[in-house]
Coordinates of C-alpha atoms in Angstrom, one line a residue:
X23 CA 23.2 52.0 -91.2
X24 CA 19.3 53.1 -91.5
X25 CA 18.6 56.2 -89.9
X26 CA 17.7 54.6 -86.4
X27 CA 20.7 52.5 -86.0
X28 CA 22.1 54.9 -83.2
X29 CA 19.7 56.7 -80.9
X30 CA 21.5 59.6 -81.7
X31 CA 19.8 58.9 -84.9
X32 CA 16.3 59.9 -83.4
X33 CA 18.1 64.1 -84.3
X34 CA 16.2 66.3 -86.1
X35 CA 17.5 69.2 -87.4
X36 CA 20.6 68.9 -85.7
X37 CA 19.3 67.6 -82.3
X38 CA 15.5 68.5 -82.0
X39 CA 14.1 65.3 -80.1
X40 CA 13.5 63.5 -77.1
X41 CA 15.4 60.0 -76.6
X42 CA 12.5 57.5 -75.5
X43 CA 15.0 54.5 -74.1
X44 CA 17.0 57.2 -71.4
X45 CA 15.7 60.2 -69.5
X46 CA 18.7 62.9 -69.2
X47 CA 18.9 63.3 -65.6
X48 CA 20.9 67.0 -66.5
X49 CA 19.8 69.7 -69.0
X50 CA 21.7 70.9 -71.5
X51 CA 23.3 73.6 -69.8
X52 CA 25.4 71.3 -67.2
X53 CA 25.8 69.0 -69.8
X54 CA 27.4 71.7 -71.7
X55 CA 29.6 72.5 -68.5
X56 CA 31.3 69.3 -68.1
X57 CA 31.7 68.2 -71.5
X58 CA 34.2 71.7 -72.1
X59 CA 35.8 71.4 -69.2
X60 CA 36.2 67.3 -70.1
X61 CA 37.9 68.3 -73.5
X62 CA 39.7 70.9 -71.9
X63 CA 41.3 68.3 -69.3
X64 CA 42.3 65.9 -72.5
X65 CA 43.3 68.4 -74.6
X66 CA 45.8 70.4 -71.5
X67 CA 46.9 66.8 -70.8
X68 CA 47.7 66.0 -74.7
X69 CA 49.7 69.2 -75.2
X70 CA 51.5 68.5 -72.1
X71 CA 52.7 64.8 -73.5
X72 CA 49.9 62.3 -72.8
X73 CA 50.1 59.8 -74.7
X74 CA 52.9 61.1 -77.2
X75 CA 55.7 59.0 -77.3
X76 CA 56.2 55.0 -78.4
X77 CA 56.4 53.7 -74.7
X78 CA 53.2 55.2 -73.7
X79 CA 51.3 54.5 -76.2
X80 CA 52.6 50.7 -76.4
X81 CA 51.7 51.3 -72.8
X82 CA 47.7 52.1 -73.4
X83 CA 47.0 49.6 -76.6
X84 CA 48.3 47.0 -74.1
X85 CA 46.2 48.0 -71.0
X86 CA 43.3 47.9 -74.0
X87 CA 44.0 44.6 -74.5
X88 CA 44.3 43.4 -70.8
X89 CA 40.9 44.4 -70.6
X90 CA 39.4 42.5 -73.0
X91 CA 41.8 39.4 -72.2
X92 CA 40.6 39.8 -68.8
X93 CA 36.9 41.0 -69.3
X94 CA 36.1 38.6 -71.9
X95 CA 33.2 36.4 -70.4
X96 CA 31.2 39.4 -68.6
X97 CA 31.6 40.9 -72.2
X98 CA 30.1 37.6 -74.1
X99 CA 27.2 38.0 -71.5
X100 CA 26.5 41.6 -71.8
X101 CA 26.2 40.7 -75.7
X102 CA 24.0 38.5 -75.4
X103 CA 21.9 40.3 -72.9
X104 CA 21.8 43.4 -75.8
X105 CA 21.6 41.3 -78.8
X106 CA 21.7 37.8 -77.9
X107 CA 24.4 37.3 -80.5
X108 CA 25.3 33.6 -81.0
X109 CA 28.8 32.2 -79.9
X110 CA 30.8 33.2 -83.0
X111 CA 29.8 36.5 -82.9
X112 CA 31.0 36.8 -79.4
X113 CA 34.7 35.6 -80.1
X114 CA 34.8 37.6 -82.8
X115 CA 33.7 40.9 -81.3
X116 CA 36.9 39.9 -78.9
X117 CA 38.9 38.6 -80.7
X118 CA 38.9 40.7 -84.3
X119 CA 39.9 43.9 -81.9
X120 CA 42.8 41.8 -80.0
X121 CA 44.3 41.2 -83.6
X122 CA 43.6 44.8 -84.9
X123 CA 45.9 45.7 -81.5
X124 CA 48.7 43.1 -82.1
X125 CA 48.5 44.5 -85.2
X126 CA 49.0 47.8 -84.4
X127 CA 51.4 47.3 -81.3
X128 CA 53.7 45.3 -83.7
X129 CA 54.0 48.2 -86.4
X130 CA 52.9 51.5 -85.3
X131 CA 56.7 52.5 -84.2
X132 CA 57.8 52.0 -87.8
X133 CA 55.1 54.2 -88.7
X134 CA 56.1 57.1 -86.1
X135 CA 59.9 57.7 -87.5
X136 CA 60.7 60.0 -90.1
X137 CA 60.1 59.3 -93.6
X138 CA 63.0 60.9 -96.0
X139 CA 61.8 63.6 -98.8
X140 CA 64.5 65.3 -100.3
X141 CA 63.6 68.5 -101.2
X142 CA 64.5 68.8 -105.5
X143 CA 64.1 72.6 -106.2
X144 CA 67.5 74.2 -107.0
X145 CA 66.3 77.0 -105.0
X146 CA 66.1 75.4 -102.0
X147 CA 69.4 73.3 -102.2
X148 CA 71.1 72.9 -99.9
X149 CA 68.2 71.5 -97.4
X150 CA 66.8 68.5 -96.3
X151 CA 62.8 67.6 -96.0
X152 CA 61.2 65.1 -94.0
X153 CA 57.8 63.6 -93.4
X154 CA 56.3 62.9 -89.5
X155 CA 52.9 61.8 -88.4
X156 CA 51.5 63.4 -85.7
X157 CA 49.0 63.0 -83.7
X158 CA 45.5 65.3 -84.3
X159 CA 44.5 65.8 -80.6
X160 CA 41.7 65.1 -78.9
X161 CA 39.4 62.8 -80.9
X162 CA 35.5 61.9 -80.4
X163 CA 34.7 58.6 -81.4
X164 CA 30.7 57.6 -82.0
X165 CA 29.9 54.4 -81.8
X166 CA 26.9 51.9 -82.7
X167 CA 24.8 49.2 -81.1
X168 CA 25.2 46.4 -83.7
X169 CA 28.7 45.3 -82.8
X170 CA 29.0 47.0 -79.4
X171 CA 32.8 46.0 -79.1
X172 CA 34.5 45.9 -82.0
X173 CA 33.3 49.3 -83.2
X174 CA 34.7 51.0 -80.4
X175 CA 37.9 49.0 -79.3
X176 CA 39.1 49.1 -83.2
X177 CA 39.0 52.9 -83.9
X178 CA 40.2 53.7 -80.6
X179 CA 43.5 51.6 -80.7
X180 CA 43.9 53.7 -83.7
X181 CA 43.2 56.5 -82.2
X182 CA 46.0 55.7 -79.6
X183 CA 48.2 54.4 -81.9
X184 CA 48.6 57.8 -83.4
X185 CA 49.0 59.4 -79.9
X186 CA 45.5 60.6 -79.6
X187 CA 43.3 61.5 -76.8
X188 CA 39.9 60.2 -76.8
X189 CA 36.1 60.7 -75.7
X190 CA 34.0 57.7 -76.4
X191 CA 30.4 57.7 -76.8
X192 CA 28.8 54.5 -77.3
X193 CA 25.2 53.5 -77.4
X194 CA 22.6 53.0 -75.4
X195 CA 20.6 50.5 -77.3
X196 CA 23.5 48.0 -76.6
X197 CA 22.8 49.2 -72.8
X198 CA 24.5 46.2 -71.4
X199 CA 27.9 46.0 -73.5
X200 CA 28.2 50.1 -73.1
X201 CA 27.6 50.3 -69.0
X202 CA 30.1 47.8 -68.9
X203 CA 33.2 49.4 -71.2
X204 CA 32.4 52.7 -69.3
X205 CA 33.7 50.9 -66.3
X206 CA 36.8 48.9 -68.0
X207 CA 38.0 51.7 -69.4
X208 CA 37.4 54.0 -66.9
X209 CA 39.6 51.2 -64.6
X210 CA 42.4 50.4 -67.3
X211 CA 43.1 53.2 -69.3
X212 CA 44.3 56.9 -67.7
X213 CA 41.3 59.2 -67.8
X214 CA 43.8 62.1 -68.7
X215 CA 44.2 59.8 -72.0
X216 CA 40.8 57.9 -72.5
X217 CA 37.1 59.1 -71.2
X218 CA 33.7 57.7 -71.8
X219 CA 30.4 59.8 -71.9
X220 CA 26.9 57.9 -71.3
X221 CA 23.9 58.9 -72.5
X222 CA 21.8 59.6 -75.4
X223 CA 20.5 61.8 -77.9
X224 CA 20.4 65.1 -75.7
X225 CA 24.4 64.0 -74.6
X226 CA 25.7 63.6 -78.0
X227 CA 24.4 66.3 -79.2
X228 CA 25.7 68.5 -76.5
X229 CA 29.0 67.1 -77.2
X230 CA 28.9 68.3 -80.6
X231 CA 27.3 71.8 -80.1
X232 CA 29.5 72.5 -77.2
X233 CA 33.0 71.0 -77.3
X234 CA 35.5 71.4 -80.3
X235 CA 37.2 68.6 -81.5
X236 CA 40.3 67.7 -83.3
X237 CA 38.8 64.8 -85.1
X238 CA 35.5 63.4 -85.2
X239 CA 34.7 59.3 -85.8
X240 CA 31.7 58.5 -86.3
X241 CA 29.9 54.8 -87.7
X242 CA 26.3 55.1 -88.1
X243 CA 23.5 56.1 -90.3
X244 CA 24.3 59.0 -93.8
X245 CA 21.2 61.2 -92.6
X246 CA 23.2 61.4 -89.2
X247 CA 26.3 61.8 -90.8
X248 CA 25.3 64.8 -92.3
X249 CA 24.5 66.0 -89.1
X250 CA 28.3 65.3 -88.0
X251 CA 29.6 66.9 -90.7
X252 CA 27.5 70.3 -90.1
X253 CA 29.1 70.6 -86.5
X254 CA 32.6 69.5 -87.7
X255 CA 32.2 72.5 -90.1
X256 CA 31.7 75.0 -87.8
X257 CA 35.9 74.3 -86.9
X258 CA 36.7 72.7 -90.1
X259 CA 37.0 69.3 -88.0
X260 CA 38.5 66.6 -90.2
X261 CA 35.7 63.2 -89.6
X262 CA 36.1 59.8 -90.5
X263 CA 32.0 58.8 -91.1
X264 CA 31.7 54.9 -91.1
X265 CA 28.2 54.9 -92.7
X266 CA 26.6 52.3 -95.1
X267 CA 23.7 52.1 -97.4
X268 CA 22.2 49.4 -99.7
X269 CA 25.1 46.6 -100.3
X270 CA 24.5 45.2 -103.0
X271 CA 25.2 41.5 -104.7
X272 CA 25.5 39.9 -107.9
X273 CA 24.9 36.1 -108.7
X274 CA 26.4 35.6 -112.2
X275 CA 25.7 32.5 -114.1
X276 CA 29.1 31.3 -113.7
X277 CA 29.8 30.2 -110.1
X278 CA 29.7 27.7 -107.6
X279 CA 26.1 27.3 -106.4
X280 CA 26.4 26.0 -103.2
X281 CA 29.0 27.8 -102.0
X282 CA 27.1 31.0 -103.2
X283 CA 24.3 30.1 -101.1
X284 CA 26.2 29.4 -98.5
X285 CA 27.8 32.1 -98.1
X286 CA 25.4 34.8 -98.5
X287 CA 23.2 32.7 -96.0
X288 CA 25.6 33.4 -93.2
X289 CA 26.5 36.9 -94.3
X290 CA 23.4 38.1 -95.1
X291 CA 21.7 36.6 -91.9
X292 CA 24.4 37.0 -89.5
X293 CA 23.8 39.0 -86.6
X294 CA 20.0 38.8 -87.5
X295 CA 21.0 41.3 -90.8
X296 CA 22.4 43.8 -88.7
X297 CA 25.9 44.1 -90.5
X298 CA 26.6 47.4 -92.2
X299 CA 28.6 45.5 -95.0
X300 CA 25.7 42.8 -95.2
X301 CA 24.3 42.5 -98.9
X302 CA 21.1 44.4 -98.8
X303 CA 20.0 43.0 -101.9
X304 CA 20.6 40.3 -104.7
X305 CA 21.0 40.5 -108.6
X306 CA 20.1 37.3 -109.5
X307 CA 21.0 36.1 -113.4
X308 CA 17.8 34.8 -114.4
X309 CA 19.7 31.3 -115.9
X310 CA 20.2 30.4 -112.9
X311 CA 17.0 31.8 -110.5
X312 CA 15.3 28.6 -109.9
X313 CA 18.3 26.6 -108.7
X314 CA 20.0 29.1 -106.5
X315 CA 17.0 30.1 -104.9
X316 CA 15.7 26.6 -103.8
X317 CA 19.1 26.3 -102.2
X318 CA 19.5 29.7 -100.1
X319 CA 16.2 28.4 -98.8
X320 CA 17.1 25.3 -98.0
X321 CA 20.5 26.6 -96.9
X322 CA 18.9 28.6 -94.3
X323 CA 17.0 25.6 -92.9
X324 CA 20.7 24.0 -92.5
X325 CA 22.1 27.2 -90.7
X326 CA 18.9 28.0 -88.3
X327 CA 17.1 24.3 -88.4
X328 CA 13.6 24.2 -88.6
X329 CA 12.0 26.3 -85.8
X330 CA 14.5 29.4 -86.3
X331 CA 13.1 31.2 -83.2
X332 CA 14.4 28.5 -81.4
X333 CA 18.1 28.8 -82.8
X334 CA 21.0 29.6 -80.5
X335 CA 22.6 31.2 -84.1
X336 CA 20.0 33.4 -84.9
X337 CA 20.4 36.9 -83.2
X338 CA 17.4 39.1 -82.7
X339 CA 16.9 42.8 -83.2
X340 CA 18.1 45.6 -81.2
X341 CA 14.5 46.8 -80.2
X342 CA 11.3 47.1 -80.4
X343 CA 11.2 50.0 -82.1
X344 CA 13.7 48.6 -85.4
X345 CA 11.5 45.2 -85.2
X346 CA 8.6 47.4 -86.1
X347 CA 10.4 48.9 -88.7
X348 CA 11.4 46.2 -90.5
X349 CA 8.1 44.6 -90.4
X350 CA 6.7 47.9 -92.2
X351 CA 9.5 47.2 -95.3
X352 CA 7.7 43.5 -95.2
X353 CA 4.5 44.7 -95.1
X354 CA 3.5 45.9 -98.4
X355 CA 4.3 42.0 -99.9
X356 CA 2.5 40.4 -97.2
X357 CA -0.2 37.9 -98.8
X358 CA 1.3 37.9 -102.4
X359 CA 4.0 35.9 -104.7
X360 CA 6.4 38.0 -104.2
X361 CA 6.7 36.9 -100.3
X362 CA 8.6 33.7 -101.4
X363 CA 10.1 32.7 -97.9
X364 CA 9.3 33.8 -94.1
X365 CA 8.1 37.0 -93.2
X366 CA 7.3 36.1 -89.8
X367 CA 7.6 38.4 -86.8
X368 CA 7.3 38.7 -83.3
X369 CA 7.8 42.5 -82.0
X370 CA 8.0 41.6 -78.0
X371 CA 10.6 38.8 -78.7
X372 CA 12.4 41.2 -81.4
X373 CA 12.3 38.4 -83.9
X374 CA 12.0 38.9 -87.1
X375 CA 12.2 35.4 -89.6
X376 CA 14.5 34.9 -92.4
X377 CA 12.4 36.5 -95.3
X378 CA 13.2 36.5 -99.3
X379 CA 10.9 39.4 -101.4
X380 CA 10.9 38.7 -105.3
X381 CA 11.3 41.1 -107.5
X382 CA 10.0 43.7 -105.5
X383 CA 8.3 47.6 -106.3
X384 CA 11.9 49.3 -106.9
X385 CA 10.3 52.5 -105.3
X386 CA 9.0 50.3 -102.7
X387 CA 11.1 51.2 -99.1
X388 CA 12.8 47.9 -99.2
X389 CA 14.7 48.8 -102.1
X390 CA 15.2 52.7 -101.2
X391 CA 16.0 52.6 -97.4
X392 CA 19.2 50.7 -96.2
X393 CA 17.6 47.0 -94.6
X394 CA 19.3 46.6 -91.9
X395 CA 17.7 43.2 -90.9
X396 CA 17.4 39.7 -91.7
X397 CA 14.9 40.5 -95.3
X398 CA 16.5 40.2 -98.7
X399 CA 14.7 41.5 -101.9
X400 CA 15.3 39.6 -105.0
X401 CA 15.7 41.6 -108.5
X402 CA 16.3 39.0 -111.1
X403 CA 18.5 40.3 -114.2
X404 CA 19.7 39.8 -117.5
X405 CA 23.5 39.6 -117.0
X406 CA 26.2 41.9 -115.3
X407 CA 25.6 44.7 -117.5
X408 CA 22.1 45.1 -116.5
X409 CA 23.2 44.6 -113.1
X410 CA 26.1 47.2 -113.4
X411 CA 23.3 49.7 -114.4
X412 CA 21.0 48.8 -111.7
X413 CA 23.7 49.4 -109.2
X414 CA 25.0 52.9 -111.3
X415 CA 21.0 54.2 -110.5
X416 CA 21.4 54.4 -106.8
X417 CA 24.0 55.9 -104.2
X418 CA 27.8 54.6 -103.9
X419 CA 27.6 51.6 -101.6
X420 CA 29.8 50.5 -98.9
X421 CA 30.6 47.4 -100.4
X422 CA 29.8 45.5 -103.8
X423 CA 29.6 41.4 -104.3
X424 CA 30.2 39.6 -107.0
X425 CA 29.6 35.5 -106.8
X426 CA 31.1 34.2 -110.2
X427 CA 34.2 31.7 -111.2
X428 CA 34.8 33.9 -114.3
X429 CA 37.6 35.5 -112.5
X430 CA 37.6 38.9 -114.8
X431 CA 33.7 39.7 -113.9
X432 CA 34.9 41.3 -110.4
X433 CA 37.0 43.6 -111.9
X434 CA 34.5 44.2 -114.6
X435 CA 32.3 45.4 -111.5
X436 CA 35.4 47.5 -109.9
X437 CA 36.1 49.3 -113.3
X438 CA 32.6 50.4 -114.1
X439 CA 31.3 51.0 -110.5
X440 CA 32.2 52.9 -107.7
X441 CA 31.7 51.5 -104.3
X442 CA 33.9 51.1 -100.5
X443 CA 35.2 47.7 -101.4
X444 CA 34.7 45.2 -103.6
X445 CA 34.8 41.1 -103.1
X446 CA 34.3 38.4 -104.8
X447 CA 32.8 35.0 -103.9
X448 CA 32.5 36.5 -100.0
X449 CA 30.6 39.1 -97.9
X450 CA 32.0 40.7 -95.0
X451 CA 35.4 39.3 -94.0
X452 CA 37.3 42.2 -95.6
X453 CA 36.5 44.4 -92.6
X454 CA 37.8 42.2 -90.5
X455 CA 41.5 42.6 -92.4
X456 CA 44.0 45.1 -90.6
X457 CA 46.1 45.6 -94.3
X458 CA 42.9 46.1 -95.6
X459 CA 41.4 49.4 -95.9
X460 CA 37.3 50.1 -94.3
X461 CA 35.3 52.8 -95.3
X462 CA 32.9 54.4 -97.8
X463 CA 32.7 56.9 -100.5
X464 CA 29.5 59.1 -101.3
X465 CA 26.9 58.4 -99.1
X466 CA 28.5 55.7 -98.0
X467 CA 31.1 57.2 -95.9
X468 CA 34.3 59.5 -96.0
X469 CA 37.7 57.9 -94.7
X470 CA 39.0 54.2 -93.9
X471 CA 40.5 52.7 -90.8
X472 CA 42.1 49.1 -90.1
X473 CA 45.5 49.2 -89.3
X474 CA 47.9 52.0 -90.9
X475 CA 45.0 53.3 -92.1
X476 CA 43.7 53.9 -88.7
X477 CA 46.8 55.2 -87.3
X478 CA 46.4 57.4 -90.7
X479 CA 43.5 58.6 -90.1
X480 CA 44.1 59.9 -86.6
X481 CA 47.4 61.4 -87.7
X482 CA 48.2 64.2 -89.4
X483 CA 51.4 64.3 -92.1
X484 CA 53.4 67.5 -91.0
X485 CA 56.3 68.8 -93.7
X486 CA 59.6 69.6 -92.2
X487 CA 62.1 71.1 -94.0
X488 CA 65.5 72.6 -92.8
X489 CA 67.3 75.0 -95.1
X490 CA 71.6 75.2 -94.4
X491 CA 72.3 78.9 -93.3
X492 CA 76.0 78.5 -93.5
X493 CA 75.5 79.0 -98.0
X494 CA 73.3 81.4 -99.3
X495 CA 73.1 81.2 -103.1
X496 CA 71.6 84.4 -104.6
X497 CA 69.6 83.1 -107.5
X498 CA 66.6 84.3 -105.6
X499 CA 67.4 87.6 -104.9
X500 CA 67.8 90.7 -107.0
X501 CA 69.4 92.3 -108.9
X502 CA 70.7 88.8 -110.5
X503 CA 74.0 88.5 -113.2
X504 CA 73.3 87.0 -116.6
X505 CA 74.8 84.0 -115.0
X506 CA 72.0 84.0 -112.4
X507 CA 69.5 84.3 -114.6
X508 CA 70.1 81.6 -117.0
X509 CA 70.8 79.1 -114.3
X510 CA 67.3 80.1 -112.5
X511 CA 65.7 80.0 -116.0
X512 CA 67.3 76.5 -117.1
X513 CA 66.1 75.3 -113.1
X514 CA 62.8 76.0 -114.1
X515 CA 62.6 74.6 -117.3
X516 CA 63.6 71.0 -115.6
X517 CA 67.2 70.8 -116.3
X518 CA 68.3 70.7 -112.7
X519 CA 66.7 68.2 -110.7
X520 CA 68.4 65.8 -107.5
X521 CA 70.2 63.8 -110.0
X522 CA 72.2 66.7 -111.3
X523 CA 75.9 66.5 -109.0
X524 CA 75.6 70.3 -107.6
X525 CA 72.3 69.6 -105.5
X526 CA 73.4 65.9 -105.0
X527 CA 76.7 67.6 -103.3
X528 CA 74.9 70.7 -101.9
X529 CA 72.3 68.6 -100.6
X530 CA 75.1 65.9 -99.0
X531 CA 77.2 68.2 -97.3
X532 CA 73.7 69.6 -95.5
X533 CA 72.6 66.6 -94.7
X534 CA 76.3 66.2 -93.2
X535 CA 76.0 69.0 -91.0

């Protein structure tokens, strides 16, 4: 996400600035007050059981999803109020985080039990080793304005999946959508398990400086995950940083046109651009320039119709503020070929129009900051390989695209680049998958979530391993017998292992006991 996607984005330095969308009605020092004795509430109630075992938390991912059975319509409205997000991104900012908790309701007991390691070491036969998943503590998850809902609801049914406690801080862009989950949640789910803190810059920031965490999940812009990762540091806080960056997609030769077009018109445009996994940019194969773009154009005068303002599908920007921004990326191509479609905005509507830049200046800010709107740059190329080494000059993205029907060019892409995820004739829907693993790498992110991979991430994987006491071989101990001696040297030179019969029997009768 750019570096104003969450208010708490507007840091300097680790926190030096004033939000202008909320005044803080308490300084820094009250803040400070109640946010330590907040995490010290969640954290006495986790040690004493909160949220620990399989009933309870079947218990809360089931009150989660009550409330957003239950809640649904004064949701869709407080979406469209904040973004006016169009009808299928409504039901699927309810409905993707009802499956991911199905999901997890259905399997995260199979995850809890015990997972068998036998120990192999002849020195520590007889014993027995096992594997559990337990649960990290009390968790902070930051959330973002661009899908209000899901990116909230989804990391914290992880969260209490793995028997976590949680502090959520949403934004206050999405004003509407985050006023009203402060109140469900506050009247579904236990505050000793679940709380929600308001607020802006000034508030997240005190959370941070003030309160030590067991985990920290955060989905928002690098430059402020950097600043995440500085506090974490301070306590060695594991973080899970659901960033983004500049997306980008091929167009190979070799594909289906108009299924290309599309599909990157939806993607691309969805959520007027606003999509952390939306391709920022195309690599169009020159062969087929002409012919593809003619179509996306045209494609996007199917999907919006003629007046676009007018569409019920077309979202518009978060604020004032980011529809300035985006117009400044526009700015530079205004009044020349390169400009080949739109470029239309209206700052006090928060519109910005569907616009296509050609070829643009490659140091130019729409090809070196992360979009984040509806405005796609255009760099025409050779072939893959050229595209391949575009891609290799810049940061890791969070996802890579690849539109071809010659079925080897996506793993061509995988092998030789380095990115979150990788798809093929699609954008987006892989985030949507719970056996699917989200996240970044680089500057893209650190960490995944989605399913096991939330309940992962929130978890920590403890060793347990019991020694017998009732035998206590001495090849350990000195002074050792010749005997000794060349049984410990022929153990560490691999010729004892679990399959030889004295640790298959030594190990038996322990686990027997």
């Amino acid at each position: 996400m750019p570096d104003a996607t969450n208010d708490t984005e507007k840091e300097v330095n680790g926190g030096q600035a004033v939000a202008d969308e909320k005044v803080a009605t308490k300084d820094n020092a009250d803040l400070s007050t109640d946010y330590k004795e907040m995490v010290k509430e969640l954290r006495k109630s986790h040690r004493s059981g909160a949220n620990r075992n399989a009933s309870d938390r079947a218990h809360n991912l089931n009150q989660l999803k009550k409330m957003l059975i239950e809640n649904k319509e004064a949701l869709k409205e407080a979406q469209v109020k904040d973004l006016r997000q169009n009808d299928l991104i409504q039901k699927a900012e309810i409905h993707g985080p009802l499956d991911e908790i199905n999901y997890l309701l259905e399997n995260f007991e199979s995850w809890m039990r015990p997972i068998d390691a036998q120990p192999r070491a002849l020195s520590n036969a007889p014993s027995r080793g096992k594997l559990v998943y337990e649960p990290l503590g009390v968790v902070l998850i930051i959330s973002p304005w661009n899908y209000p809902i899901s990116l909230v609801i989804k990391p914290l049914a992880g969260a209490l999946s793995a028997g976590c406690v949680c502090i959520v801080k949403p934004s206050e862009l999405s004003a509407n959508v985050s006023k009203l989950l402060s109140e469900l949640i506050s009247k579904y789910l236990d505050p000793q398990v679940v709380r929600v803190v308001q607020g802006a810059v000034l508030e997240t920031t005190t959370l941070l400086e003030s309160c030590r965490f067991d985990h920290i999940f955060y989905t928002g812009s690098t430059n402020v995950g950097k600043i995440i990762m500085q506090h974490a540091a301070r306590n060695l806080t594991p973080v899970c940083l659901e960033l983004g960056g500049k997306s980008p997609c091929y167009v190979d030769a070799e594909l289906n046109i108009e299924v290309a077009a599309r599909r990157l018109v939806w993607s691309k445009f969805l959520n007027n651009g606003q999509t952390c996994v939306a391709p920022d940019y195309l690599l169009l194969n020159k062969k087929v320039s002409e012919p593809f773009l003619e179509l996306f154009k045209s494609e996007i005068t199917k999907q919006f119709g003629e007046n676009i303002k007018a569409s019920a599908d077309y979202s518009r920007i978060i604020s004032e503020r980011h529809t300035e921004r985006i117009s400044a990326l526009i700015e530079p191509y205004r009044g020349t070929d390169k400009l080949i479609f739109g470029g239309s905005v209206d700052v006090s509507d928060k519109f910005v129009e569907p616009t296509i830049i050609l070829n643009p200046n490659p140091k130019s800010a729409v090809m070196t900051d992360e979009i984040f709107g509806p405005v796609l740059p255009v760099v025409l190329v050779d072939d893959e390989d050229q595209a391949i080494e575009f891609i290799l000059e810049g940061e890791k993205p969070l996802a890579l695209y690849v539109f071809s029907t010659n079925n080897e060019l996506g793993d061509k892409f995988s092998m030789l680049t380095s990115s979150g995820a990788v798809v093929t004739n699609d954008c987006i829907g892989h985030f949507n998958e719970s056996v699917l693993p989200f996240g970044g790498v680089g500057q893209s992110g650190i960490g995944n979530y989605n399913g096991k991979f939330s309940f992962e991430t929130f978890s920590h994987l403890k060793t347990i391993m019991n020694k017998a006491s009732w035998t206590d071989p001495p090849l350990r101990y000195t002074p050792r017998s010749d005997k000794a001696t060349k049984l410990l040297d022929d153990s560490f030179e691999g010729k004892y292992n679990f399959t030889t019969p004295l640790l298959n029997l030594a190990n038996m009768l322990m686990r027997n006991k």
